[in-house]
Tab-separated table of C-alpha atoms in Angstrom:
chain	number	residue	atom	x	y	z
A	1	MET	CA	21.958	5.808	22.624
A	2	SER	CA	19.084	7.560	23.033
A	3	ARG	CA	15.399	6.939	21.979
A	4	TYR	CA	12.989	8.863	19.539
A	5	SER	CA	9.793	8.652	18.490
A	6	ALA	CA	9.862	6.519	15.730
A	7	VAL	CA	7.107	7.220	12.904
A	8	ILE	CA	6.568	4.414	9.939
A	9	VAL	CA	5.067	6.322	7.356
A	10	LEU	CA	3.755	3.619	5.478
A	11	ALA	CA	0.124	2.744	6.260
A	12	ALA	CA	1.084	-0.691	5.420
A	13	LEU	CA	3.160	-1.042	9.152
A	14	SER	CA	0.073	0.170	10.524
A	15	MET	CA	0.247	-3.203	12.689
A	16	SER	CA	1.081	-3.320	16.097
A	17	LEU	CA	3.681	-5.901	17.312
A	18	ALA	CA	1.898	-5.933	20.927
A	19	ALA	CA	-1.533	-6.274	19.457
A	20	CYS	CA	0.331	-9.601	17.515
A	21	LYS	CA	1.673	-11.067	20.676
A	22	PRO	CA	1.357	-10.129	24.488
A	23	LYS	CA	4.617	-8.474	25.715
A	24	ALA	CA	5.381	-6.211	28.904
A	25	PRO	CA	4.753	-2.668	28.173
A	26	ALA	CA	8.474	-0.925	26.841
A	27	PRO	CA	9.587	1.476	29.747
A	28	GLN	CA	8.591	4.853	29.362
A	29	PRO	CA	10.581	7.961	29.439
A	30	ASP	CA	12.112	8.388	32.916
A	31	ALA	CA	11.755	12.248	34.214
A	32	ALA	CA	15.002	13.435	33.496
A	33	ALA	CA	14.106	12.452	29.110
A	34	SER	CA	11.101	14.632	29.967
A	35	THR	CA	12.423	17.476	30.902
A	36	ALA	CA	15.091	17.594	27.919
A	37	ALA	CA	12.407	17.334	25.929
A	38	SER	CA	10.784	20.216	27.029
A	39	SER	CA	13.538	22.256	27.168
A	40	PRO	CA	13.864	24.986	24.257
A	41	GLU	CA	17.193	23.337	23.502
A	42	SER	CA	16.226	20.463	22.284
A	43	ASN	CA	12.748	19.058	19.893
A	44	ALA	CA	11.400	16.662	21.613
A	45	ALA	CA	10.710	13.923	19.941
A	46	GLY	CA	6.657	13.639	21.226
A	47	ALA	CA	6.115	17.050	20.279
A	48	THR	CA	4.367	18.095	17.264
A	49	PRO	CA	5.791	20.626	15.822
A	50	THR	CA	3.627	23.916	14.227
A	51	LYS	CA	3.789	25.558	10.900
A	52	ASP	CA	5.502	28.650	12.960
A	53	SER	CA	7.998	26.465	14.751
A	54	ALA	CA	9.141	25.010	11.504
A	55	PRO	CA	12.792	26.439	10.151
A	56	ALA	CA	11.739	29.345	7.271
A	57	SER	CA	14.159	27.301	5.099
A	58	GLN	CA	15.988	24.040	4.888
A	59	ALA	CA	18.707	22.597	2.563
A	60	GLN	CA	17.815	20.567	0.383
A	61	PHE	CA	19.057	16.892	0.872
A	62	ASP	CA	21.364	16.357	-2.224
A	63	ILE	CA	21.775	12.886	-2.872
A	64	GLU	CA	24.720	13.619	-5.530
A	65	LYS	CA	27.006	13.891	-1.661
A	66	VAL	CA	26.149	10.517	-0.702
A	67	PRO	CA	28.761	8.280	-2.344
A	68	VAL	CA	27.916	5.734	-5.150
A	69	SER	CA	28.112	1.706	-3.109
A	70	LYS	CA	30.559	-0.267	-4.418
A	71	GLY	CA	29.521	-3.196	-2.259
A	72	ALA	CA	27.207	-5.813	-4.040
A	73	LEU	CA	23.350	-5.266	-3.501
A	74	PRO	CA	22.193	-9.338	-2.573
A	75	PRO	CA	18.766	-9.768	-3.548
A	76	PHE	CA	15.863	-7.857	-2.607
A	77	PRO	CA	14.731	-7.808	0.079
A	78	TYR	CA	18.410	-7.420	1.343
A	79	LEU	CA	18.129	-7.812	5.120
A	80	GLU	CA	16.957	-11.029	6.139
A	81	TYR	CA	15.267	-12.716	9.730
A	82	PRO	CA	17.697	-13.712	12.762
A	83	ALA	CA	18.148	-17.670	12.225
A	84	GLY	CA	15.508	-19.826	14.364
A	85	ILE	CA	12.654	-16.779	14.014
A	86	ASN	CA	10.244	-18.942	13.117
A	87	GLU	CA	6.809	-18.019	10.976
A	88	GLU	CA	4.672	-17.043	13.984
A	89	GLY	CA	7.254	-14.519	15.173
A	90	ARG	CA	7.571	-12.908	11.724
A	91	PHE	CA	6.038	-9.358	11.162
A	92	THR	CA	5.731	-9.268	7.087
A	93	ASP	CA	4.376	-6.323	5.169
A	94	LYS	CA	5.372	-6.206	1.432
A	95	ALA	CA	4.500	-4.145	-1.885
A	96	ASN	CA	5.354	-4.779	-5.476
A	97	PHE	CA	4.309	-0.793	-5.590
A	98	ASP	CA	3.669	1.889	-2.533
A	99	SER	CA	4.867	5.459	-1.736
A	100	LEU	CA	5.850	6.486	1.672
A	101	TYR	CA	8.260	8.611	3.493
A	102	VAL	CA	11.351	8.990	5.102
A	103	VAL	CA	13.715	10.920	6.413
A	104	ALA	CA	16.755	12.367	4.371
A	105	GLY	CA	19.053	14.946	6.051
A	106	LYS	CA	16.044	16.953	8.095
A	107	GLN	CA	13.388	16.332	5.802
A	108	LEU	CA	10.517	13.902	5.279
A	109	ARG	CA	11.435	12.448	1.513
A	110	LYS	CA	8.722	11.083	-0.752
A	111	VAL	CA	9.703	7.280	-2.196
A	112	GLU	CA	7.997	5.476	-4.205
A	113	GLY	CA	9.190	1.382	-5.608
A	114	ARG	CA	8.807	-1.869	-3.901
A	115	VAL	CA	8.512	-1.739	-0.428
A	116	GLU	CA	9.375	-5.196	2.681
A	117	SER	CA	9.021	-4.131	5.749
A	118	HIS	CA	10.128	-7.028	8.817
A	119	LYS	CA	9.669	-6.977	12.343
A	120	PHE	CA	10.082	-9.506	15.226
A	121	TYR	CA	10.790	-9.710	19.077
A	122	LEU	CA	14.095	-9.832	20.185
A	123	SER	CA	13.729	-11.983	23.314
A	124	ASP	CA	12.294	-14.792	19.813
A	125	ALA	CA	15.640	-14.389	18.409
A	126	ASN	CA	17.968	-14.626	21.943
A	127	LEU	CA	19.742	-11.343	21.034
A	128	SER	CA	20.110	-7.920	22.769
A	129	GLU	CA	19.440	-4.480	21.193
A	130	ALA	CA	22.773	-3.971	20.844
A	131	GLU	CA	23.872	-7.231	18.897
A	132	ALA	CA	20.456	-6.479	16.508
A	133	ARG	CA	21.081	-3.478	16.078
A	134	ARG	CA	24.877	-4.094	15.697
A	135	ASN	CA	23.910	-6.840	12.959
A	136	TYR	CA	22.191	-5.097	10.780
A	137	GLU	CA	24.637	-1.954	11.060
A	138	ASN	CA	27.526	-4.080	9.573
A	139	LEU	CA	25.083	-5.597	7.179
A	140	ILE	CA	23.901	-2.307	5.642
A	141	ALA	CA	27.657	-1.486	5.870
A	142	GLN	CA	28.336	-4.011	3.850
A	143	MET	CA	25.896	-2.975	0.978
A	144	GLY	CA	27.665	0.561	0.862
A	145	GLY	CA	24.518	2.205	2.688
A	146	VAL	CA	25.208	5.990	4.400
A	147	LYS	CA	23.465	7.397	7.273
A	148	VAL	CA	21.624	10.343	6.169
A	149	ASN	CA	18.739	11.352	8.527
A	150	GLU	CA	19.796	14.089	10.711
A	151	ALA	CA	15.827	14.074	12.420
A	152	ILE	CA	13.420	11.851	12.764
A	153	PRO	CA	10.133	11.976	12.016
A	154	SER	CA	7.979	13.485	14.822
A	155	GLU	CA	10.774	16.335	14.823
A	156	LEU	CA	9.659	17.387	11.178
A	157	ALA	CA	6.689	20.155	9.992
A	158	PRO	CA	5.528	18.554	6.503
A	159	ALA	CA	7.308	19.221	3.626
A	160	SER	CA	4.046	20.131	1.483
A	161	SER	CA	0.356	19.351	2.096
A	162	GLU	CA	0.839	15.768	0.929
A	163	ALA	CA	3.059	15.025	2.949
A	164	PRO	CA	2.449	13.213	6.944
A	165	ALA	CA	2.121	15.206	10.001
A	166	ALA	CA	3.882	12.992	12.894
A	167	ASN	CA	0.424	12.927	14.488
A	168	ASP	CA	-1.323	12.567	11.248
A	169	GLN	CA	-3.618	9.315	11.744
A	170	LYS	CA	-1.759	7.736	8.745
A	171	THR	CA	1.396	7.222	10.701
A	172	ARG	CA	2.864	4.769	13.245
A	173	SER	CA	3.864	6.517	16.530
A	174	ASP	CA	6.199	4.395	19.299
A	175	TRP	CA	7.369	6.157	21.821
A	176	SER	CA	10.508	3.709	22.379
A	177	MET	CA	11.960	3.221	18.938
A	178	SER	CA	15.247	4.582	17.607
A	179	TYR	CA	15.051	5.650	14.103
A	180	ASP	CA	17.990	5.685	11.828
A	181	ALA	CA	17.725	5.893	7.908
A	182	TYR	CA	20.252	5.329	5.394
A	183	LEU	CA	20.372	4.782	1.628
A	184	VAL	CA	22.276	2.606	-0.930
A	185	ARG	CA	23.439	4.340	-4.150
A	186	LYS	CA	23.401	2.301	-6.755
A	187	PRO	CA	24.736	3.774	-10.131
A	188	ASP	CA	21.384	2.536	-11.918
A	189	GLN	CA	18.921	2.418	-8.243
A	190	LEU	CA	18.473	4.119	-4.996
A	191	VAL	CA	17.473	1.931	-1.690
A	192	TRP	CA	16.205	3.145	1.380
A	193	ILE	CA	16.579	1.326	4.762
A	194	VAL	CA	15.074	2.133	7.852
A	195	LEU	CA	16.299	0.808	11.323
A	196	MET	CA	14.050	0.715	14.128
A	197	SER	CA	14.864	-1.247	18.001
A	198	SER	CA	13.675	-1.093	21.748
A	199	ASN	CA	14.620	-2.840	24.115
A	200	SER	CA	11.509	-5.894	23.022
A	201	ASN	CA	11.899	-5.984	19.247
A	202	ILE	CA	13.567	-4.244	16.120
A	203	GLY	CA	11.940	-3.338	12.421
A	204	THR	CA	13.689	-2.861	9.417
A	205	LEU	CA	12.207	-0.710	5.896
A	206	VAL	CA	13.449	-1.291	2.574
A	207	VAL	CA	12.235	0.087	-0.421
A	208	ALA	CA	14.244	-0.254	-3.715
A	209	GLU	CA	13.285	2.692	-6.028
A	210	GLN	CA	11.661	1.864	-8.775
A	211	PRO	CA	9.354	4.149	-11.326
A	212	PHE	CA	5.462	3.316	-11.493
A	213	LYS	CA	4.558	0.992	-13.959
A	214	GLN	CA	0.799	0.857	-15.029
A	215	THR	CA	-0.995	-2.603	-14.593
A	216	VAL	CA	-4.303	-1.586	-14.837
A	217	ALA	CA	-5.840	-0.432	-18.073
A	218	PHE	CA	-9.606	0.253	-19.713
A	219	VAL	CA	-10.935	-3.227	-20.884
A	220	THR	CA	-11.632	-1.623	-24.422
A	221	ALA	CA	-14.646	-2.978	-27.397
A	222	ASP	CA	-11.697	-4.986	-28.985
A	223	ALA	CA	-10.888	-7.045	-26.094
A	224	MET	CA	-14.594	-7.628	-24.847
A	225	GLN	CA	-15.313	-8.971	-28.128
A	226	SER	CA	-11.889	-11.311	-27.645
A	227	GLN	CA	-12.927	-12.520	-24.886
A	228	LEU	CA	-16.522	-13.184	-25.462
A	229	ALA	CA	-15.686	-15.158	-29.209
A	230	SER	CA	-13.843	-16.964	-26.803
A	231	ALA	CA	-15.570	-17.648	-23.347
A	232	GLY	CA	-18.463	-16.691	-24.445
A	233	HIS	CA	-18.500	-14.174	-21.497
A	234	VAL	CA	-16.569	-10.838	-19.986
A	235	ALA	CA	-16.055	-9.566	-16.337
A	236	LEU	CA	-16.321	-5.871	-16.163
A	237	TYR	CA	-15.754	-3.980	-13.056
A	238	ILE	CA	-17.858	-0.914	-12.916
A	239	ASN	CA	-17.575	1.165	-10.474
A	240	PHE	CA	-21.183	2.196	-8.649
A	241	ASP	CA	-21.654	4.054	-5.543
A	242	THR	CA	-21.581	2.389	-2.578
A	243	ASP	CA	-25.064	0.507	-2.418
A	244	LYS	CA	-26.802	2.049	-5.043
A	245	ALA	CA	-27.037	1.494	-8.721
A	246	SER	CA	-25.763	4.797	-9.593
A	247	ILE	CA	-23.061	4.540	-11.899
A	248	ARG	CA	-20.498	7.173	-11.096
A	249	PRO	CA	-18.429	9.083	-13.174
A	250	ASP	CA	-14.952	6.344	-13.269
A	251	GLY	CA	-17.524	4.102	-14.731
A	252	ARG	CA	-19.050	5.545	-17.498
A	253	PRO	CA	-15.191	4.170	-19.473
A	254	ALA	CA	-16.291	0.949	-19.425
A	255	VAL	CA	-19.926	1.768	-20.418
A	256	ASP	CA	-18.958	4.040	-23.576
A	257	GLU	CA	-16.902	0.365	-24.457
A	258	ILE	CA	-19.886	-1.657	-24.571
A	259	ILE	CA	-21.599	0.606	-26.762
A	260	LYS	CA	-18.905	0.933	-29.152
A	261	LEU	CA	-18.874	-3.178	-28.822
A	262	LEU	CA	-22.389	-2.953	-29.823
A	263	GLU	CA	-22.197	-0.859	-32.737
A	264	LYS	CA	-19.595	-2.549	-33.819
A	265	ASP	CA	-21.358	-5.211	-34.398
A	266	PRO	CA	-25.484	-4.998	-34.815
A	267	SER	CA	-26.168	-8.678	-34.409
A	268	LEU	CA	-24.306	-8.966	-31.211
A	269	LYS	CA	-27.055	-9.845	-28.044
A	270	LEU	CA	-25.835	-9.694	-24.546
A	271	THR	CA	-27.025	-10.709	-21.329
A	272	ILE	CA	-25.936	-8.198	-18.330
A	273	GLU	CA	-25.218	-10.244	-15.410
A	274	GLY	CA	-24.959	-8.124	-11.372
A	275	HIS	CA	-22.828	-9.646	-9.032
A	276	THR	CA	-22.255	-8.706	-5.675
A	277	ASP	CA	-19.712	-10.176	-2.673
A	278	ASN	CA	-21.403	-11.440	0.033
A	279	VAL	CA	-21.870	-8.899	2.528
A	280	GLY	CA	-24.914	-7.880	3.738
A	281	ASP	CA	-28.116	-9.734	3.659
A	282	PRO	CA	-28.418	-12.280	0.551
A	283	ALA	CA	-31.795	-10.826	-0.829
A	284	HIS	CA	-30.920	-6.784	-0.986
A	285	ASN	CA	-27.817	-7.929	-2.426
A	286	LYS	CA	-30.001	-9.803	-5.030
A	287	VAL	CA	-31.936	-7.132	-5.919
A	288	LEU	CA	-28.753	-4.115	-5.785
A	289	SER	CA	-27.078	-6.778	-8.245
A	290	GLN	CA	-30.718	-6.194	-11.007
A	291	GLN	CA	-30.814	-2.454	-10.532
A	292	ARG	CA	-27.038	-2.075	-11.809
A	293	ALA	CA	-27.736	-4.351	-13.928
A	294	ASP	CA	-30.698	-2.429	-15.055
A	295	ALA	CA	-28.356	0.707	-14.518
A	296	VAL	CA	-26.039	-0.622	-17.500
A	297	MET	CA	-28.987	-1.485	-20.042
A	298	GLY	CA	-30.510	2.100	-19.809
A	299	SER	CA	-27.648	3.803	-20.220
A	300	LEU	CA	-26.835	1.146	-23.312
A	301	ILE	CA	-30.641	1.720	-24.376
A	302	ALA	CA	-29.772	5.632	-23.744
A	303	ALA	CA	-27.047	5.258	-26.219
A	304	GLY	CA	-29.223	4.583	-28.887
A	305	ILE	CA	-28.896	0.260	-28.818
A	306	ALA	CA	-31.583	-1.787	-29.410
A	307	LYS	CA	-33.689	-2.995	-26.372
A	308	GLU	CA	-34.827	-6.344	-28.224
A	309	ARG	CA	-30.375	-6.426	-27.965
A	310	LEU	CA	-30.344	-6.463	-24.105
A	311	ASN	CA	-31.173	-8.748	-21.183
A	312	ALA	CA	-30.813	-8.073	-17.560
A	313	VAL	CA	-30.299	-10.154	-14.065
A	314	GLY	CA	-29.525	-9.599	-10.918
A	315	LEU	CA	-27.742	-12.856	-9.231
A	316	GLY	CA	-26.599	-11.280	-5.788
A	317	ASP	CA	-24.388	-13.270	-4.672
A	318	ALA	CA	-24.913	-16.597	-5.717
A	319	LYS	CA	-21.991	-16.893	-8.625
A	320	PRO	CA	-18.544	-16.131	-7.165
A	321	VAL	CA	-15.383	-15.686	-8.901
A	322	ALA	CA	-13.593	-15.813	-5.664
A	323	ALA	CA	-13.530	-16.472	-2.358
A	324	ASN	CA	-15.121	-14.012	0.167
A	325	LYS	CA	-12.989	-14.013	2.989
A	326	ASP	CA	-10.663	-10.569	2.233
A	327	GLU	CA	-11.567	-7.309	0.031
A	328	GLU	CA	-9.793	-8.550	-2.925
A	329	GLY	CA	-12.003	-11.687	-3.370
A	330	ARG	CA	-15.085	-9.770	-2.513
A	331	ALA	CA	-13.629	-7.217	-4.650
A	332	ARG	CA	-13.331	-9.460	-7.355
A	333	ASN	CA	-17.007	-11.171	-7.022
A	334	ARG	CA	-18.545	-7.056	-7.276
A	335	ARG	CA	-18.756	-7.276	-10.941
A	336	VAL	CA	-21.127	-6.440	-14.470
A	337	GLU	CA	-20.480	-9.316	-16.266
A	338	LEU	CA	-21.540	-9.500	-20.232
A	339	VAL	CA	-22.671	-13.085	-21.835
A	340	LYS	CA	-23.572	-13.685	-25.308
A	341	ARG	CA	-27.080	-14.814	-25.923
A	342	THR	CA	-27.881	-17.060	-29.412
């Protein structure tokens, strides 16, 4: 099998196996391959296509021409790691919903849905590249998967301004890996599977297409009122400019809902607490949190809320609601809390 430049068009796959576990470097393309890559008849895997070199028009990939699979689909992510690979040797990325590009026909196609990728070293599984590929190819065939790519990512110019170029920083290039994309077409489901391999490692990428579901909503005045009645406080995530106390335009809707809350209940008095994560100097964080609480209070007063009903205090990183060990936890700690005053 010839070697191609494999481009995983998914930011979540930016992880490099070589960085996780030292191995001998993959062999570089030999002179013959380099000569073939530079010949007019072959658009090389390593060549960066230009807009002018792209075909004037290409037939759109037609999903309807892919036969509907009658094979049974196992539970997501459909493909398991080989037996014998422990957790340390498993390199997994997944998301309940993500957007990425796969090659369909001779085009980069944007797909969205549930995503999971697996990578492992062949030596950890005691498999040759051919044996590992044959295992995966057989499983994909049993699911009714059809190979759909007629090119590899680095041969393709972006189909639109949104699509990444082969050398885009949002892509990951591995010059030694092959690239094969498959589609499992069910009556009510499209599943994309990308299989990549080299003489040292193998990777799979699975995307089960599904529509986006809104999971984030505005915190309304009614929701704030309910939370204050039951818990006495409510956490809000108001967007500020980085390391500043100026409220960003996308933070205004939350402030507007606080105004509605206070107008709805003229007897309600609130303390506005500013909170930060623990990144940086604690003294600076405390000052910043006070400034942000003051900014929110100032916006409420400017809207006609009586100053006597409000109080602002900055607590910095003193009262975290989550561990500050990762960005998810730090994001939860960067908040403004409304506390009901008696």
